[in-house]
PDB file of C-alpha atoms in Angstrom:
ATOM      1  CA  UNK A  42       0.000   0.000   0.000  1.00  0.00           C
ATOM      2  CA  UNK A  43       0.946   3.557  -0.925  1.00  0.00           C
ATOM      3  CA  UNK A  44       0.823   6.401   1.279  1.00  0.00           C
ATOM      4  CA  UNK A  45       0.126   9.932   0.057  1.00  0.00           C
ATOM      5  CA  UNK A  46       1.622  12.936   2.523  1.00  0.00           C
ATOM      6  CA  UNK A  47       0.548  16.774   2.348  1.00  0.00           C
ATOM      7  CA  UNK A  48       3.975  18.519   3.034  1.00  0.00           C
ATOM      8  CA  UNK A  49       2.078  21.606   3.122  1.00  0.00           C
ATOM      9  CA  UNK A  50       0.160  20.365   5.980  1.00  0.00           C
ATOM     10  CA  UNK A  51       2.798  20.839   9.013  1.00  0.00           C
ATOM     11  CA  UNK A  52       1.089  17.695  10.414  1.00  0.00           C
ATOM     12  CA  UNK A  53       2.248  15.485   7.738  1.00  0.00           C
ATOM     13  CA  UNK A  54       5.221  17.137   6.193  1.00  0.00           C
ATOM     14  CA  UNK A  55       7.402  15.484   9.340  1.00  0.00           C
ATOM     15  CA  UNK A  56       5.937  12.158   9.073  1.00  0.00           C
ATOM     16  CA  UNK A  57       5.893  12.108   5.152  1.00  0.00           C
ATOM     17  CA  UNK A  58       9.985  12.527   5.526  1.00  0.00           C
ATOM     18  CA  UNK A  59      10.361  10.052   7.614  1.00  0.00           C
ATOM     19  CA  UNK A  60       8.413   7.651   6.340  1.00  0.00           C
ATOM     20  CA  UNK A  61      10.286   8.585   3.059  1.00  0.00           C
ATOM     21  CA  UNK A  62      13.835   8.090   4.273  1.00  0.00           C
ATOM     22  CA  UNK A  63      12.730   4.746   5.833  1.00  0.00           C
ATOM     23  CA  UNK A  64      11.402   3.379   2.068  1.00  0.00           C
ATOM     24  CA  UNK A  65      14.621   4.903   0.707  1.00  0.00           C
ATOM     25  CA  UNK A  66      16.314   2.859   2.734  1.00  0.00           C
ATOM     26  CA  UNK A  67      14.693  -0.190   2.157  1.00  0.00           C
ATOM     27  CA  UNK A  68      15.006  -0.512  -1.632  1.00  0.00           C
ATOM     28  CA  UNK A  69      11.386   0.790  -1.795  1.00  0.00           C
ATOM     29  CA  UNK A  70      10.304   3.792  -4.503  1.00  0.00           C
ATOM     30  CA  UNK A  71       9.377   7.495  -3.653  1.00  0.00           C
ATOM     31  CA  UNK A  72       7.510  10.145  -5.306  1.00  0.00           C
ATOM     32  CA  UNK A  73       9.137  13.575  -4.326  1.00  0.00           C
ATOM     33  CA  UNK A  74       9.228  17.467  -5.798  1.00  0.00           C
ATOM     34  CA  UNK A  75      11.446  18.683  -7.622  1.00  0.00           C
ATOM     35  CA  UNK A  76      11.612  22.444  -9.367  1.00  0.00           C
ATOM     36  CA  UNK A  77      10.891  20.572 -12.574  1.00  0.00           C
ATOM     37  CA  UNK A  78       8.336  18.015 -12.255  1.00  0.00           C
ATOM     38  CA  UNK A  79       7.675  15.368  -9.399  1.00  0.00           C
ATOM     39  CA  UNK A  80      10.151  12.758  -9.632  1.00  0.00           C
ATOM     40  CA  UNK A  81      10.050   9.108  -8.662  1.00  0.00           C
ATOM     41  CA  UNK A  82      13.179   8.129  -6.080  1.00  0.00           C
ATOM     42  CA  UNK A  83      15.019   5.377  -5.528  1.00  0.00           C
ATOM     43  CA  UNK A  84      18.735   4.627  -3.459  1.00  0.00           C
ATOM     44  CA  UNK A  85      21.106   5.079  -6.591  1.00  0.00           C
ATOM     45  CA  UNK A  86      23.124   2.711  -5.170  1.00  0.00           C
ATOM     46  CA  UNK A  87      21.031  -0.677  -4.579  1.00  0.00           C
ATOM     47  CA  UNK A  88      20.739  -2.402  -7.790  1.00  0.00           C
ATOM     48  CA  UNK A  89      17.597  -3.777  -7.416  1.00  0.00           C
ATOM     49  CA  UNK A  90      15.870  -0.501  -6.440  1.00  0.00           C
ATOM     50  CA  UNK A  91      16.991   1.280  -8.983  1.00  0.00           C
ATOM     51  CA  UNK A  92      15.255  -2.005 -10.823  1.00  0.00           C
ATOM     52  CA  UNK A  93      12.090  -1.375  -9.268  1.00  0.00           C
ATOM     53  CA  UNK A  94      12.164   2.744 -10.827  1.00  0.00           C
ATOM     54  CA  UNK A  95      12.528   1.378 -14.157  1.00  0.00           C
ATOM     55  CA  UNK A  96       9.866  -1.547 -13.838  1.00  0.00           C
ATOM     56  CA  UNK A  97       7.283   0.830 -12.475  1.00  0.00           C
ATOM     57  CA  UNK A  98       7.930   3.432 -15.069  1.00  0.00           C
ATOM     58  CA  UNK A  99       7.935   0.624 -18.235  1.00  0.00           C
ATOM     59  CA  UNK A 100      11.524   1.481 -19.115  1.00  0.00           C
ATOM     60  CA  UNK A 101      14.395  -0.983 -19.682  1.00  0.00           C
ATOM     61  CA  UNK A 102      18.140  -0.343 -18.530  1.00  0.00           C
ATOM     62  CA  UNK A 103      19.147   1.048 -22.056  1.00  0.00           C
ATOM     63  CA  UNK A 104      17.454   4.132 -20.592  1.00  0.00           C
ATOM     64  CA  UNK A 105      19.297   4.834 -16.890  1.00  0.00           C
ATOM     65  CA  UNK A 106      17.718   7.462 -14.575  1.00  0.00           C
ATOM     66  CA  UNK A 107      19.360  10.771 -13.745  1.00  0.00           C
ATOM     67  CA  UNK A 108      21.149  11.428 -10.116  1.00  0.00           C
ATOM     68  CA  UNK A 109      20.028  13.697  -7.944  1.00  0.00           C
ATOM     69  CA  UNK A 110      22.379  15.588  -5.439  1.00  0.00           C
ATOM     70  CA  UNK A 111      22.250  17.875  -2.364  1.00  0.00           C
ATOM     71  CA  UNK A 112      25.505  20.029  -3.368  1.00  0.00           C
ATOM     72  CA  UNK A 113      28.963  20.009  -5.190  1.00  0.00           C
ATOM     73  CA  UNK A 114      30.325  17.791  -2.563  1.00  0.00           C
ATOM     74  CA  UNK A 115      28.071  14.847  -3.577  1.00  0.00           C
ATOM     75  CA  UNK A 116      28.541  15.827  -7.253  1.00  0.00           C
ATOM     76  CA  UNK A 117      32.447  15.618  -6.593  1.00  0.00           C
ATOM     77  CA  UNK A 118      32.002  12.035  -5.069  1.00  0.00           C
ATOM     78  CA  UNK A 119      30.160  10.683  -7.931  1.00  0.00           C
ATOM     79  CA  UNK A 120      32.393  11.338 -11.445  1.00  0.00           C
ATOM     80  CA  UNK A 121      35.477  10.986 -12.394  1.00  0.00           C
ATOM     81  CA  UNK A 122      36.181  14.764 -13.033  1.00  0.00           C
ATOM     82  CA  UNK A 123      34.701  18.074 -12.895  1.00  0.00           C
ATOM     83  CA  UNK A 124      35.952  20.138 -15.379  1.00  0.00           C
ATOM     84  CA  UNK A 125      36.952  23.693 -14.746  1.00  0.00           C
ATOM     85  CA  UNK A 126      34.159  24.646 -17.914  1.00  0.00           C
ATOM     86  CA  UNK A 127      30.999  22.970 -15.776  1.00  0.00           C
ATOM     87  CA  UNK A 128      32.584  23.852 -12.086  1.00  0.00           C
ATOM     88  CA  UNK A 129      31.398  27.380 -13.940  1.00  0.00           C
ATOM     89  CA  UNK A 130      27.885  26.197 -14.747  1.00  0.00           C
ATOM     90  CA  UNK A 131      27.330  24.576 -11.587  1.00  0.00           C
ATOM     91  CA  UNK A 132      27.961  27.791 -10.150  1.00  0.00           C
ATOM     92  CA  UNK A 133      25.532  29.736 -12.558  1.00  0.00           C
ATOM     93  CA  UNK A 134      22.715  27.574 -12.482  1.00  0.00           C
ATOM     94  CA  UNK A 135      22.558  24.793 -10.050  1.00  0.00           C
ATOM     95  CA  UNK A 136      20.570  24.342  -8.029  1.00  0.00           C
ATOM     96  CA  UNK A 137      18.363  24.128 -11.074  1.00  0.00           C
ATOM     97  CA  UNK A 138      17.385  22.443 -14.367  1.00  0.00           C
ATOM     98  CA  UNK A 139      20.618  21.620 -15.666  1.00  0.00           C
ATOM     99  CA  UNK A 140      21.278  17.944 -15.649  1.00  0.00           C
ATOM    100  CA  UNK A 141      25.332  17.220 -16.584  1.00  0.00           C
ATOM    101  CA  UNK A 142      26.561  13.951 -18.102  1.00  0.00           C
ATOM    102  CA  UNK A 143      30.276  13.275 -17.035  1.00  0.00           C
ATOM    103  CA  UNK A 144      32.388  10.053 -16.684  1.00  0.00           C
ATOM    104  CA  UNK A 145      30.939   8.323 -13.846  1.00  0.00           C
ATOM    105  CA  UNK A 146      33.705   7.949 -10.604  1.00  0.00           C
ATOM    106  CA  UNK A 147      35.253   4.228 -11.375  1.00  0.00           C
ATOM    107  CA  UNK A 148      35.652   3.000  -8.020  1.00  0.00           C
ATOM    108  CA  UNK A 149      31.713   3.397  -7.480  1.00  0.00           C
ATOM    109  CA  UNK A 150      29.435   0.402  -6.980  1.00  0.00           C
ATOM    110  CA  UNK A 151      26.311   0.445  -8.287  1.00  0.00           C
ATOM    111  CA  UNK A 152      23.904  -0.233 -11.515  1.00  0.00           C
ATOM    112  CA  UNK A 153      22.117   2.272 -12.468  1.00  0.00           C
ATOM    113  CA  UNK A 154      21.904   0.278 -16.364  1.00  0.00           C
ATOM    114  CA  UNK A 155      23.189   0.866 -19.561  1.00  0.00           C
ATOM    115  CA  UNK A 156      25.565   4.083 -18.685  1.00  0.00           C
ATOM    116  CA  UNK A 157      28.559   3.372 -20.902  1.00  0.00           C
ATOM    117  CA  UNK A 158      30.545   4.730 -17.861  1.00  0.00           C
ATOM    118  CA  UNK A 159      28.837   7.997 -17.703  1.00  0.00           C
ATOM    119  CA  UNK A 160      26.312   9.912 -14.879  1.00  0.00           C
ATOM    120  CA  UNK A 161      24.205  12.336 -14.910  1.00  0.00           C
ATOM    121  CA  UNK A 162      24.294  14.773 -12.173  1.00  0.00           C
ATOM    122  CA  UNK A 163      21.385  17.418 -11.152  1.00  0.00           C
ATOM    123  CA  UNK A 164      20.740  19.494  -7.841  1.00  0.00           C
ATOM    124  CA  UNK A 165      17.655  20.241  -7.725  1.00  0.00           C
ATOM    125  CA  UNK A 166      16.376  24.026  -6.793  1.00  0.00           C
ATOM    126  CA  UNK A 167      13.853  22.325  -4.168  1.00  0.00           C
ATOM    127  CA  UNK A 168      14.078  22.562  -0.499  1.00  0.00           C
ATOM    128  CA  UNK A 169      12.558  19.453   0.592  1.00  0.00           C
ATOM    129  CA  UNK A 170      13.835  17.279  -2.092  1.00  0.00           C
ATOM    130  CA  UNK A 171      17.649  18.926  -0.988  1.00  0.00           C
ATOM    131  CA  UNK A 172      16.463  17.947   2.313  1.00  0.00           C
ATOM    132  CA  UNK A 173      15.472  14.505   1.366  1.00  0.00           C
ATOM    133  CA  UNK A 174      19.139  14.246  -0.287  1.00  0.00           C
ATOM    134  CA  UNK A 175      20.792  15.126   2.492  1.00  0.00           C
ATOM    135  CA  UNK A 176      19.544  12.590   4.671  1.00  0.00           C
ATOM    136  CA  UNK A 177      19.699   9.934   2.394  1.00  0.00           C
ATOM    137  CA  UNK A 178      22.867  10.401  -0.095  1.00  0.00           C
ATOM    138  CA  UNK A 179      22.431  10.226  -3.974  1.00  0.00           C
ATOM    139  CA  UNK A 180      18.870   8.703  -5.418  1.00  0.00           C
ATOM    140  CA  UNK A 181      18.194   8.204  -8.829  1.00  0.00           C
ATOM    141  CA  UNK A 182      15.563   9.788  -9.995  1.00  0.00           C
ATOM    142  CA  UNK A 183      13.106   9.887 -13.068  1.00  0.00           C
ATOM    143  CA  UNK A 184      10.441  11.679 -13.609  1.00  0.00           C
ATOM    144  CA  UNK A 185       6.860  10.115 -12.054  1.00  0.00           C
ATOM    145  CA  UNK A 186       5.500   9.122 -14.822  1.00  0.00           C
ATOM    146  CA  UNK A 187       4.827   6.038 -16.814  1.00  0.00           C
ATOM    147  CA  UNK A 188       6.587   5.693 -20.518  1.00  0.00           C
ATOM    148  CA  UNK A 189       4.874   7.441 -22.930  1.00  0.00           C
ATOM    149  CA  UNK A 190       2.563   9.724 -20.508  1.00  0.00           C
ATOM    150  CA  UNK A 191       3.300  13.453 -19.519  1.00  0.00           C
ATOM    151  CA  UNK A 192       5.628  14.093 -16.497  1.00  0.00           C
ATOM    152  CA  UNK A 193       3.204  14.301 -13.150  1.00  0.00           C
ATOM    153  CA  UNK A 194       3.721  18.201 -12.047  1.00  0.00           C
ATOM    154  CA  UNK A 195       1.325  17.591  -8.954  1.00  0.00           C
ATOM    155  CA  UNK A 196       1.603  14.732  -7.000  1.00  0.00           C
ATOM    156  CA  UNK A 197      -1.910  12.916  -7.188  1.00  0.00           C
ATOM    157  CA  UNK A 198      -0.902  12.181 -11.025  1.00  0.00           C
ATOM    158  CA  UNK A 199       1.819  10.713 -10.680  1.00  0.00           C
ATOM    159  CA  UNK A 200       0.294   8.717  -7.858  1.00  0.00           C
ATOM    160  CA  UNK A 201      -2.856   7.542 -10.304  1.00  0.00           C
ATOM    161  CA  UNK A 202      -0.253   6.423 -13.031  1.00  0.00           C
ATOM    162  CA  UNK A 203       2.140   4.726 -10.926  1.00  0.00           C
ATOM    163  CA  UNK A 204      -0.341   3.341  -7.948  1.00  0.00           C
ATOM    164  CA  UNK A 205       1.497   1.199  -5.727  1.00  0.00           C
ATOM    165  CA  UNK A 206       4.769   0.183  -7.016  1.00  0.00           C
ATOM    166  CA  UNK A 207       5.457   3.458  -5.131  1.00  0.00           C
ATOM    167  CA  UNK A 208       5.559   3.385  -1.279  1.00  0.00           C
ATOM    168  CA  UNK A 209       5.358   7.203   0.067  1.00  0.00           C
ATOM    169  CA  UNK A 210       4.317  10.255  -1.778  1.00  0.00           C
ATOM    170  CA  UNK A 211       5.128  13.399  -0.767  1.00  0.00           C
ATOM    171  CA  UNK A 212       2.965  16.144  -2.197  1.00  0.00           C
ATOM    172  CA  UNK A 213       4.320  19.810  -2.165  1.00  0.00           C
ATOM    173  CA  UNK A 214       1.705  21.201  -4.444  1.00  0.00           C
ATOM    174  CA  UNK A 215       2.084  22.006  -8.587  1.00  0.00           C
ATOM    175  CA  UNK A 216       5.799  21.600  -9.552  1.00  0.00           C
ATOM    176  CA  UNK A 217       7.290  25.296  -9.699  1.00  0.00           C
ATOM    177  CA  UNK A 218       7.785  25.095 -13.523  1.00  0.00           C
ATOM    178  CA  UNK A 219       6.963  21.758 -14.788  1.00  0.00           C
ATOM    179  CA  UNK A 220       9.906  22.254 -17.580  1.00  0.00           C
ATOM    180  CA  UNK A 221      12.294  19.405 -17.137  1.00  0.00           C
ATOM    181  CA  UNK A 222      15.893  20.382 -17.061  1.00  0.00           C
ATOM    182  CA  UNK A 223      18.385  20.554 -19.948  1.00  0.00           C
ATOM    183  CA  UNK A 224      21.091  17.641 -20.081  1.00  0.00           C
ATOM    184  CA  UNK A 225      24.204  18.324 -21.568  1.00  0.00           C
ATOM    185  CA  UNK A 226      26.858  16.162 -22.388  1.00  0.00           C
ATOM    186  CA  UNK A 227      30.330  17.201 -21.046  1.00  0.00           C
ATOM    187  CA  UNK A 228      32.190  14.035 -20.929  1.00  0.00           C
ATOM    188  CA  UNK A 229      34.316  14.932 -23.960  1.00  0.00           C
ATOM    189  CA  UNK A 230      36.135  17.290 -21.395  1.00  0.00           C
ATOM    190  CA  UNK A 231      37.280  14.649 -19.589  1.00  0.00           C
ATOM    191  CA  UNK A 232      40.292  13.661 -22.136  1.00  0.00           C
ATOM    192  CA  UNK A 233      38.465  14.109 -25.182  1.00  0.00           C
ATOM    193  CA  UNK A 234      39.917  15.106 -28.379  1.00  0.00           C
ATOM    194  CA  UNK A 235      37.456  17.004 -29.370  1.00  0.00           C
ATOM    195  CA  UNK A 236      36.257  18.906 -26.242  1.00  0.00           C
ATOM    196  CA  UNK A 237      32.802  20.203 -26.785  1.00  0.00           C
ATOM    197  CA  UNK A 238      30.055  20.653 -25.046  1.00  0.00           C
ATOM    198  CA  UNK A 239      26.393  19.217 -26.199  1.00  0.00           C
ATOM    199  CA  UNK A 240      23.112  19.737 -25.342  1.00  0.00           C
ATOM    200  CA  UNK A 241      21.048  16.331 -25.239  1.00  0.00           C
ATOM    201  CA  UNK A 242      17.501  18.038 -24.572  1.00  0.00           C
ATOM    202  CA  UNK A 243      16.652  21.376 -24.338  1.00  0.00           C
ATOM    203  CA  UNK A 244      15.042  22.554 -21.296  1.00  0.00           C
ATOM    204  CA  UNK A 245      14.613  24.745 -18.322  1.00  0.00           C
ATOM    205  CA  UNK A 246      18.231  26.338 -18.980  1.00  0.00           C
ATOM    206  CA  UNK A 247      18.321  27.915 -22.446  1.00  0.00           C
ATOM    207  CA  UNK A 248      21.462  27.211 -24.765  1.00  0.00           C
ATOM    208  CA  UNK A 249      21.609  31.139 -25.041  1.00  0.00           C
ATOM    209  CA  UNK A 250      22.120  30.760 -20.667  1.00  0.00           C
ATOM    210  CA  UNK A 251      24.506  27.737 -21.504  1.00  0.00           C
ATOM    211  CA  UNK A 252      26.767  30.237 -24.008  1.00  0.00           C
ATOM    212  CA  UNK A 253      26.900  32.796 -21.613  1.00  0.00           C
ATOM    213  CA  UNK A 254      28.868  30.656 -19.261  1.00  0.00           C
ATOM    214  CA  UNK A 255      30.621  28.193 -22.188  1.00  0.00           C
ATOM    215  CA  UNK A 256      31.261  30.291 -24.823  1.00  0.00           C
ATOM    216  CA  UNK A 257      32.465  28.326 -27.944  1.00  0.00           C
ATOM    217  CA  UNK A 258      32.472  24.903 -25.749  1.00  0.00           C
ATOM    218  CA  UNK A 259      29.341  25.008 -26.018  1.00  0.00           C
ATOM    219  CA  UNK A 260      28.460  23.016 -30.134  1.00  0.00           C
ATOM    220  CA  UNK A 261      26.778  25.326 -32.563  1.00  0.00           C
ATOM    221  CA  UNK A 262      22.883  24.987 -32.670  1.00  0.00           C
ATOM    222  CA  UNK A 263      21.823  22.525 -34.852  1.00  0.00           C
ATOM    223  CA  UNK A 264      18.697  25.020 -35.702  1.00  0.00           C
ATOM    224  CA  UNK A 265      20.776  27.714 -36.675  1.00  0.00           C
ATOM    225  CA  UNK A 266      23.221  25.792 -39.096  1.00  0.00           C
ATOM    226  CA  UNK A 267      22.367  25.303 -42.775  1.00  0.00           C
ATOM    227  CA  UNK A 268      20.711  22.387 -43.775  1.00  0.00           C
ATOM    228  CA  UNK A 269      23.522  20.773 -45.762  1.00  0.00           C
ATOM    229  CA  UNK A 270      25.484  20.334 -42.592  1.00  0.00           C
ATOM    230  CA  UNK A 271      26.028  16.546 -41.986  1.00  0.00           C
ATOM    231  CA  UNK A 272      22.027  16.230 -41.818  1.00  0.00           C
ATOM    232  CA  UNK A 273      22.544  12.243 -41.280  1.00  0.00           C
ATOM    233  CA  UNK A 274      24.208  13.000 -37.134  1.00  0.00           C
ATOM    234  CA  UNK A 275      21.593  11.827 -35.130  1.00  0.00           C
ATOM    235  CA  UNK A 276      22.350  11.401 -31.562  1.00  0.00           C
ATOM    236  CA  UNK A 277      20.325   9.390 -29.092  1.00  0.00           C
ATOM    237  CA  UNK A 278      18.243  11.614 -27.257  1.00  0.00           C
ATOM    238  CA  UNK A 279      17.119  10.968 -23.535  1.00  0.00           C
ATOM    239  CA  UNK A 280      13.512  10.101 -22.689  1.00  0.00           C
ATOM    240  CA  UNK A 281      11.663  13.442 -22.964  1.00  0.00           C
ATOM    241  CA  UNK A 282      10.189  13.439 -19.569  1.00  0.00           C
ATOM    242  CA  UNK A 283      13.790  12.896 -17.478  1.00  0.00           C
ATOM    243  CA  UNK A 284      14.430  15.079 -14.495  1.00  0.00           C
TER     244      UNK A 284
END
């Protein structure tokens, strides 16, 4: 059974946390805000939770969640580098919608599917899903929604799509902006040959924002370049609806 919890009510935002960190930690799902949509949780570092996300959204492992974070710290403990180019976007515009793919930290233990070596990282501009983080470490997180279906942006959607294979939901009211974030690609940074910085979905963060900051690391618009310019790239793109 799945329990719904009105953070707004002061009688059930305390209980609704702790009854989150205790499914958290045992392997179970949670449905938490974010400053993009509501997002379904799970420990990023037990296999079979992380599992459990992807069953109850109807997505396979070719198609990994995001990680959320509480600060640079956390960020710092999860990839291999951080380049001196996105320590200056972090800056700018986390905590926010910017989620950043970067060679995932080797030593780490966990599954969270078909990553190619690679995380990505978001801190989201929420306070109780920062506070949620910092009591429980890393979770990966998706947004609450099931394959195919708009991203929930109050909680009571998500909690009619995904029913029980959730355990707690914490409702904060609508989502601040319902825009999911953009996700960039910065691994190429890391020891690339090419260093250049792409933008996998466009989102919260504009790429005009993203220039500001990058400059010329950041790849020309595809939008703005003529047509005749190697029209047969395609890139796989990440499920529309990611945190």
């Amino acid at each position: 059974m799945s329990t719904l919890f009105d953070c707004r009510d002061d009688s059930q935002l305390l209980p609704g946390m702790r009854e989150a960190r205790k499914a958290i930690a045992r392997g179970q799902l949670v449905v938490m805000p974010t400053d993009t949509v509501y997002g379904i949780a799970a420990d990023a570092f037990s296999a079979s939770a992380v599992k459990a996300l992807l069953e109850a959204k109807g997505r396979g492992r070719q198609s990994p969640p995001p990680v959320l974070v509480s600060g640079i710290p956390a960020m710092r403990a999860l990839v291999a580098e951080l380049p001196e180019p996105i320590e200056r976007l972090v800056e700018a515009f986390w905590p926010g919608g910017l989620t950043i793919v970067l060679p995932a930290q080797p030593s780490l233990t966990w599954d969270l599917g078909e990553t190619h070596g690679t995380v990505a990282v978001r801190m989201p501009d929420h306070h109780l899903a920062r506070e949620l983080l910092e009591e429980t470490g890393p979770l990966a997180v998706s947004s609450a929604n099931l394959t195919g279906m708009s991203a929930a942006v109050v909680a009571q959607d998500a909690k009619d799509m995904l029913g029980d294979s959730v355990t707690v939901y914490l409702d904060a009211g609508p989502a601040a902006t319902g825009i999911a974030s953009t996700i960039i690609d910065a691994t190429s940074l890391v020891g690339g040959d090419d260093p250049l910085v792409r933008v996998l979905r466009d989102g919260a963060i504009s790429r005009e924002q993203l220039r500001t900051v990058l400059g010329d690391l950041l790849e020309p618009d595809p939008a703005e370049e003529p047509a005749a310019v190697d029209e047969t790239a395609v890139a796989a793109e990440p499920a529309a609806g990611d945190q």
